[in-house]
XYZ file of C-alpha atoms in Angstrom:
433
model
C 0.336 -0.025 0.066
C 3.412 2.225 1.187
C 4.586 1.811 -2.473
C 1.508 2.297 -4.215
C 0.817 5.848 -2.894
C 4.736 6.827 -3.352
C 4.407 6.134 -6.939
C 0.881 8.220 -7.386
C 2.858 10.819 -5.730
C 5.944 10.699 -7.497
C 3.781 10.283 -10.826
C 1.424 13.389 -9.509
C 5.104 15.807 -9.540
C 6.469 14.759 -12.801
C 2.594 15.436 -13.735
C 3.339 19.020 -12.189
C 6.688 19.285 -13.460
C 5.607 18.590 -17.243
C 2.962 21.751 -16.878
C 5.559 23.619 -15.483
C 8.338 23.369 -18.239
C 4.846 24.457 -20.532
C 4.417 27.436 -18.891
C 4.060 30.821 -20.945
C 6.938 33.598 -21.111
C 4.454 35.230 -18.029
C 4.665 32.068 -16.228
C 8.454 32.080 -16.563
C 9.441 35.578 -15.311
C 7.204 35.076 -12.084
C 8.551 32.065 -11.343
C 11.765 33.718 -11.751
C 10.740 36.323 -8.811
C 9.203 33.063 -6.381
C 11.994 32.861 -4.074
C 10.471 34.111 -0.588
C 10.917 37.427 -0.349
C 13.720 37.874 -2.105
C 12.971 39.289 -6.293
C 14.956 37.495 -8.782
C 15.607 39.300 -12.501
C 17.114 36.742 -14.356
C 19.928 37.475 -17.398
C 20.656 35.657 -20.197
C 23.678 37.544 -21.430
C 26.301 36.731 -24.819
C 29.098 39.256 -23.525
C 32.787 38.184 -22.942
C 32.881 36.682 -18.970
C 34.622 38.782 -16.426
C 35.104 42.003 -19.710
C 34.109 45.072 -19.024
C 30.682 45.469 -19.211
C 30.407 41.721 -17.075
C 32.740 43.278 -14.572
C 30.802 46.655 -13.954
C 27.406 44.943 -14.163
C 27.891 42.644 -11.175
C 29.800 45.699 -9.589
C 27.057 47.570 -10.185
C 23.996 44.278 -9.067
C 25.587 43.795 -6.029
C 25.676 47.279 -4.945
C 21.792 47.805 -6.349
C 21.201 44.250 -4.000
C 22.852 45.451 -0.974
C 21.003 49.139 -1.510
C 17.671 46.353 -1.560
C 18.789 45.057 1.119
C 19.400 41.815 -0.369
C 15.469 41.393 -1.785
C 17.170 41.767 -4.644
C 19.821 39.907 -6.818
C 20.265 39.013 -10.470
C 20.960 35.758 -12.083
C 23.565 35.854 -14.695
C 23.658 33.054 -17.353
C 26.661 33.974 -20.095
C 27.012 32.110 -23.441
C 29.818 33.811 -25.081
C 29.672 32.152 -28.052
C 27.309 33.885 -30.156
C 25.998 31.392 -32.490
C 25.589 29.302 -29.204
C 23.837 32.728 -27.772
C 21.490 33.024 -29.798
C 20.189 28.846 -30.846
C 19.641 28.330 -26.720
C 18.002 31.695 -26.923
C 15.492 31.318 -29.661
C 14.649 27.494 -27.991
C 13.997 29.547 -24.438
C 11.183 32.068 -25.847
C 9.694 29.233 -28.221
C 9.554 26.655 -25.350
C 7.780 30.115 -23.381
C 10.463 30.551 -21.219
C 11.935 33.986 -22.035
C 14.286 35.356 -19.319
C 13.455 39.029 -17.993
C 16.677 39.822 -19.691
C 18.288 39.218 -22.952
C 20.994 40.285 -25.751
C 20.128 40.456 -29.106
C 21.069 43.421 -32.006
C 18.279 45.216 -33.699
C 17.810 42.753 -36.596
C 14.551 40.427 -37.996
C 14.999 38.177 -35.239
C 13.891 40.749 -33.044
C 11.911 42.678 -34.811
C 9.757 39.125 -35.035
C 9.998 39.430 -30.883
C 8.594 42.701 -30.979
C 5.451 42.635 -33.423
C 5.019 39.847 -31.078
C 4.652 42.183 -28.124
C 7.849 40.346 -26.255
C 10.305 43.456 -25.978
C 9.767 46.740 -23.449
C 10.067 50.665 -25.760
C 12.791 51.056 -24.624
C 12.945 54.598 -25.943
C 9.699 55.049 -24.310
C 11.136 54.127 -21.326
C 14.456 56.402 -21.252
C 12.088 59.287 -23.217
C 9.508 58.967 -19.688
C 12.777 58.799 -17.192
C 14.706 61.257 -18.950
C 16.995 59.777 -19.685
C 16.911 59.636 -23.481
C 19.276 62.604 -23.681
C 22.451 61.257 -21.441
C 23.073 59.082 -24.118
C 25.045 59.771 -27.339
C 22.807 60.434 -30.887
C 24.843 57.755 -32.546
C 24.488 54.918 -30.218
C 21.222 55.149 -29.434
C 20.347 55.250 -33.411
C 22.448 51.745 -33.472
C 20.361 50.151 -31.214
C 16.961 51.416 -33.542
C 15.221 50.054 -36.416
C 14.420 52.057 -39.751
C 11.799 52.671 -39.073
C 12.927 54.454 -35.886
C 11.804 52.257 -33.233
C 14.216 51.344 -30.204
C 14.084 48.234 -28.104
C 17.488 47.735 -27.270
C 19.633 49.392 -24.556
C 23.085 50.000 -25.573
C 26.017 49.100 -23.279
C 28.747 50.035 -25.599
C 30.271 52.255 -27.618
C 32.772 51.937 -30.813
C 34.213 53.190 -33.849
C 36.254 51.375 -36.638
C 39.785 51.773 -37.832
C 42.521 50.289 -39.930
C 45.573 50.378 -37.627
C 48.465 50.887 -39.668
C 52.380 49.806 -38.781
C 54.378 53.334 -39.552
C 57.791 51.661 -40.062
C 56.374 49.547 -42.870
C 54.892 52.390 -44.416
C 58.206 55.259 -44.080
C 59.981 52.336 -45.783
C 58.286 52.218 -48.420
C 57.396 56.235 -48.983
C 53.992 55.541 -48.016
C 51.146 57.991 -46.982
C 47.949 57.548 -44.802
C 45.648 56.757 -47.320
C 42.461 59.646 -47.807
C 40.428 57.804 -51.133
C 39.548 54.275 -51.750
C 41.537 54.239 -54.467
C 44.863 55.891 -52.871
C 44.240 52.576 -50.503
C 44.183 50.245 -53.069
C 47.167 51.594 -54.271
C 48.745 51.435 -50.672
C 47.856 47.571 -50.616
C 49.272 46.742 -54.704
C 52.796 48.485 -53.192
C 52.683 46.293 -50.503
C 52.617 43.353 -52.267
C 54.419 44.284 -54.850
C 57.593 44.136 -52.153
C 56.573 41.153 -50.553
C 55.029 42.208 -47.408
C 51.183 41.283 -46.429
C 49.211 44.835 -46.592
C 46.042 43.396 -44.545
C 45.862 40.581 -41.919
C 42.403 39.539 -41.880
C 40.284 37.217 -39.140
C 37.953 35.269 -41.427
C 36.823 32.619 -38.970
C 34.369 34.653 -37.066
C 33.133 36.178 -41.305
C 32.295 40.171 -40.057
C 35.477 41.277 -40.165
C 35.265 40.084 -44.188
C 31.620 41.641 -43.885
C 32.697 44.789 -43.249
C 34.725 45.203 -46.130
C 31.883 44.203 -48.539
C 29.733 47.358 -46.721
C 32.424 49.946 -47.701
C 31.970 51.135 -51.125
C 28.409 50.585 -50.489
C 28.655 52.988 -47.374
C 30.354 55.382 -48.860
C 28.007 55.871 -51.998
C 24.838 56.009 -50.213
C 25.186 55.447 -46.701
C 22.686 52.770 -45.503
C 20.130 53.024 -48.100
C 21.472 50.842 -50.232
C 21.812 48.009 -47.594
C 18.202 48.667 -46.419
C 17.290 48.442 -49.883
C 19.099 45.574 -50.312
C 17.218 43.525 -47.520
C 13.675 44.917 -48.584
C 13.652 43.681 -51.807
C 14.724 46.192 -53.845
C 17.974 47.043 -54.443
C 20.076 43.953 -56.359
C 23.226 43.018 -55.523
C 23.429 42.347 -59.359
C 22.778 46.261 -59.872
C 25.997 48.985 -60.572
C 25.999 49.463 -56.756
C 26.398 45.852 -55.589
C 28.317 44.299 -57.954
C 31.039 47.953 -57.378
C 31.060 46.237 -53.715
C 31.699 42.948 -54.920
C 33.803 44.567 -57.106
C 36.016 45.695 -54.207
C 35.724 43.219 -52.306
C 37.543 41.272 -54.383
C 40.498 43.549 -55.313
C 40.639 43.996 -51.543
C 40.739 40.275 -51.019
C 44.110 39.683 -53.535
C 45.734 42.309 -50.212
C 44.650 39.527 -47.831
C 47.324 36.954 -45.613
C 47.060 34.279 -47.205
C 44.704 31.891 -45.667
C 42.743 34.664 -44.267
C 39.418 32.415 -44.081
C 41.696 30.110 -41.078
C 42.692 33.328 -39.530
C 40.929 33.158 -36.277
C 40.489 36.551 -35.054
C 43.843 36.940 -32.268
C 46.202 35.105 -34.897
C 45.060 37.851 -37.201
C 45.655 40.846 -34.527
C 49.120 39.089 -33.372
C 50.096 39.491 -37.376
C 50.069 42.636 -37.112
C 51.261 43.852 -34.608
C 54.547 41.297 -34.648
C 54.823 43.327 -38.115
C 53.937 40.676 -40.663
C 51.014 42.686 -41.926
C 50.892 46.677 -42.574
C 47.429 47.103 -41.961
C 44.600 45.337 -39.943
C 41.168 46.547 -39.173
C 39.578 46.482 -35.079
C 37.375 48.576 -33.050
C 38.654 51.252 -30.387
C 37.816 47.889 -27.683
C 41.708 46.878 -28.855
C 43.128 50.089 -27.333
C 44.795 47.927 -25.065
C 46.327 45.827 -27.195
C 47.291 48.117 -29.081
C 48.225 50.575 -26.214
C 52.096 49.735 -26.172
C 52.507 49.619 -29.813
C 51.140 53.109 -29.936
C 53.384 54.519 -27.054
C 56.418 53.404 -28.919
C 55.306 55.178 -32.025
C 54.991 51.734 -33.629
C 51.755 51.827 -34.770
C 48.579 54.403 -35.898
C 45.325 54.718 -37.451
C 42.829 55.826 -40.213
C 39.600 55.793 -40.496
C 37.489 55.339 -43.345
C 38.816 56.856 -46.527
C 36.572 58.620 -48.509
C 35.330 58.068 -52.847
C 34.347 61.344 -54.772
C 30.892 62.844 -55.057
C 29.802 60.278 -52.261
C 27.320 60.439 -49.334
C 29.422 60.594 -46.800
C 32.639 61.861 -45.483
C 35.852 61.318 -43.857
C 33.955 62.312 -40.309
C 31.463 59.543 -40.703
C 32.205 54.925 -40.509
C 30.981 52.692 -38.680
C 30.919 53.484 -35.082
C 28.590 50.784 -33.060
C 26.842 50.704 -29.828
C 27.266 46.654 -29.637
C 24.335 44.098 -29.031
C 21.712 45.862 -26.850
C 20.156 44.196 -23.635
C 15.731 43.541 -23.914
C 13.696 43.190 -21.409
C 11.103 40.797 -21.181
C 7.372 43.286 -21.244
C 5.883 41.018 -19.150
C 7.937 40.961 -15.776
C 9.383 44.257 -16.789
C 7.768 45.198 -12.811
C 8.507 48.059 -11.016
C 11.471 46.856 -8.964
C 13.285 45.858 -12.409
C 12.449 49.314 -14.186
C 14.772 50.495 -10.973
C 17.301 48.977 -10.870
C 17.774 49.663 -14.732
C 17.167 53.068 -13.501
C 20.166 52.549 -11.313
C 22.354 50.991 -14.025
C 21.762 54.702 -15.897
C 22.505 56.933 -13.182
C 25.874 54.287 -12.443
C 27.557 52.714 -15.678
C 28.609 55.798 -17.610
C 31.311 56.760 -14.963
C 32.047 52.429 -13.890
C 32.396 51.705 -17.433
C 34.871 53.875 -18.651
C 37.091 53.679 -15.066
C 37.822 50.293 -17.174
C 39.253 52.463 -20.193
C 36.086 51.877 -21.979
C 34.286 54.023 -24.174
C 30.580 54.690 -22.244
C 27.555 54.760 -24.604
C 26.452 56.814 -21.615
C 28.278 60.859 -21.006
C 29.834 60.925 -18.243
C 32.233 63.099 -16.916
C 35.793 60.617 -16.827
C 37.254 59.320 -13.523
C 39.605 62.042 -12.015
C 41.260 58.966 -10.023
C 42.335 57.035 -13.623
C 45.376 57.842 -15.394
C 43.813 57.850 -19.048
C 46.129 57.001 -22.180
C 46.723 59.485 -24.879
C 45.740 57.007 -27.329
C 42.102 56.481 -25.297
C 41.453 60.651 -25.269
C 42.304 60.864 -28.581
C 39.986 58.039 -29.735
C 37.460 59.298 -26.672
C 38.075 63.309 -29.146
C 36.894 61.560 -32.505
C 34.190 59.641 -31.132
C 32.625 63.737 -30.488
C 33.576 64.794 -33.851
C 31.513 61.957 -35.156
C 29.284 62.362 -38.538
C 25.609 62.017 -38.349
C 26.047 59.090 -40.187
C 26.941 55.956 -39.498
C 28.048 52.526 -41.155
C 25.679 49.886 -39.629
C 26.854 46.697 -39.866
C 25.176 44.259 -42.450
C 24.278 40.725 -40.574
C 23.071 43.258 -38.458
C 19.785 44.399 -41.255
C 19.905 40.514 -43.122
C 17.872 37.986 -42.417
C 19.621 34.753 -41.026
C 19.542 32.873 -43.789
C 20.830 35.675 -46.154
C 23.288 36.969 -43.772
C 25.035 33.584 -43.990
C 24.969 32.705 -47.375
C 26.428 35.659 -48.028
C 29.524 35.650 -45.416
C 30.127 32.102 -46.037
C 30.690 32.514 -49.890
C 32.166 35.977 -49.392
C 35.928 33.910 -48.473
C 35.555 32.384 -51.658
C 35.079 36.162 -53.431
C 37.873 36.859 -51.606
C 40.335 34.533 -51.829
C 39.137 34.403 -56.221
C 37.512 31.218 -55.682
C 34.566 32.416 -56.946
C 32.806 35.764 -59.535
C 31.243 38.770 -58.605
C 28.569 37.630 -60.578
C 28.261 34.639 -59.420
C 28.272 35.878 -55.513
C 25.615 38.555 -56.639
C 23.445 35.964 -58.398
C 23.956 33.954 -54.505
C 22.887 36.935 -52.693
C 19.752 38.051 -54.792
C 18.605 34.995 -54.792
C 18.523 34.564 -51.113
C 16.668 37.627 -50.700
C 14.299 36.942 -53.110
C 13.113 33.885 -50.915
C 13.690 35.378 -47.496
C 11.826 39.140 -48.300
C 8.847 37.402 -48.741
C 8.920 36.474 -45.289
């Protein structure tokens, strides 16, 4: 008889577990805040563990928990590998278990969540609480969809540039290129003299994709990629072919085996003097600091073209992956925590020699390098337009098709026409959806 009772109790427990697993996202949010009288917020994040953002947010969360008398806490779940993170995020959301806070770009998948009413209107939240003007305008604009709406909060702010080896440039009498044609000429001279012009991280794909986006941005800002995404432009059109041709021309100046070269290797090649140039953002200030201070390296921003829509003060500026909030669990305490973050994040983040998206005075007890201060000054002078990475515009299938085949195009193993057709075919299929 006792065994039957235990079996019945186990069956009830299993049934209860199944019901819990099938709950709605609202249920999942409530459960995350049901540990006694302690409010627990769950943040599923894709930030590097122990990186500057991770460190600052843990520090702020600890301070806020203490302020709340220990009756509030945040649980961080980190998956730094982006493809793995996105796969898990989609699985969680599809299963009705959306975390309270997530990391996501303002991309087509994010738009799906917005259309389903699952994300908080961050622009409205900031404006309602008098915080919108606390940010650098470009940092916020990067997070916007093309209709101007905004559902993600920036935690970083970056400019991207090409670093160059001054000793190599001086040896061959080269000047910093001001136009795209001059840049190609510099690359040609270097290669003719047996120097690898550019080291590139091909493993992560996005650094190669940046080169494809350069000419269209100079021609028409972000209009081309928006129209391409929407099926109103063709990759096989004049502007698209020009972009693919530029990509193919630049590809011959990448390091041998660039498709299998990872981030760390590409950077080491440059810093060890094995390549003359390397494209990356200010987030690598720490890595560049010693060589810059020694006068061995410097940087330049995206060269221009004649009669282009964008000028020398306009180039790739980004505020990275955004922070988004579950609309069904965004309660008063979560809102209060985010306001606490906004009041304290900027100064703490800047203190780690990082560029804050929130306007802030630099802490007086930190000695900032000349390189940091120079780039910070550059950021204050950027133009109104900025190159927004193409992977934030394109649907996942088209973006994968583009990034994979860019390696073939840049290595000379695919023609411009074939590349353009692949992209147009993919967009024709996915734009309908």
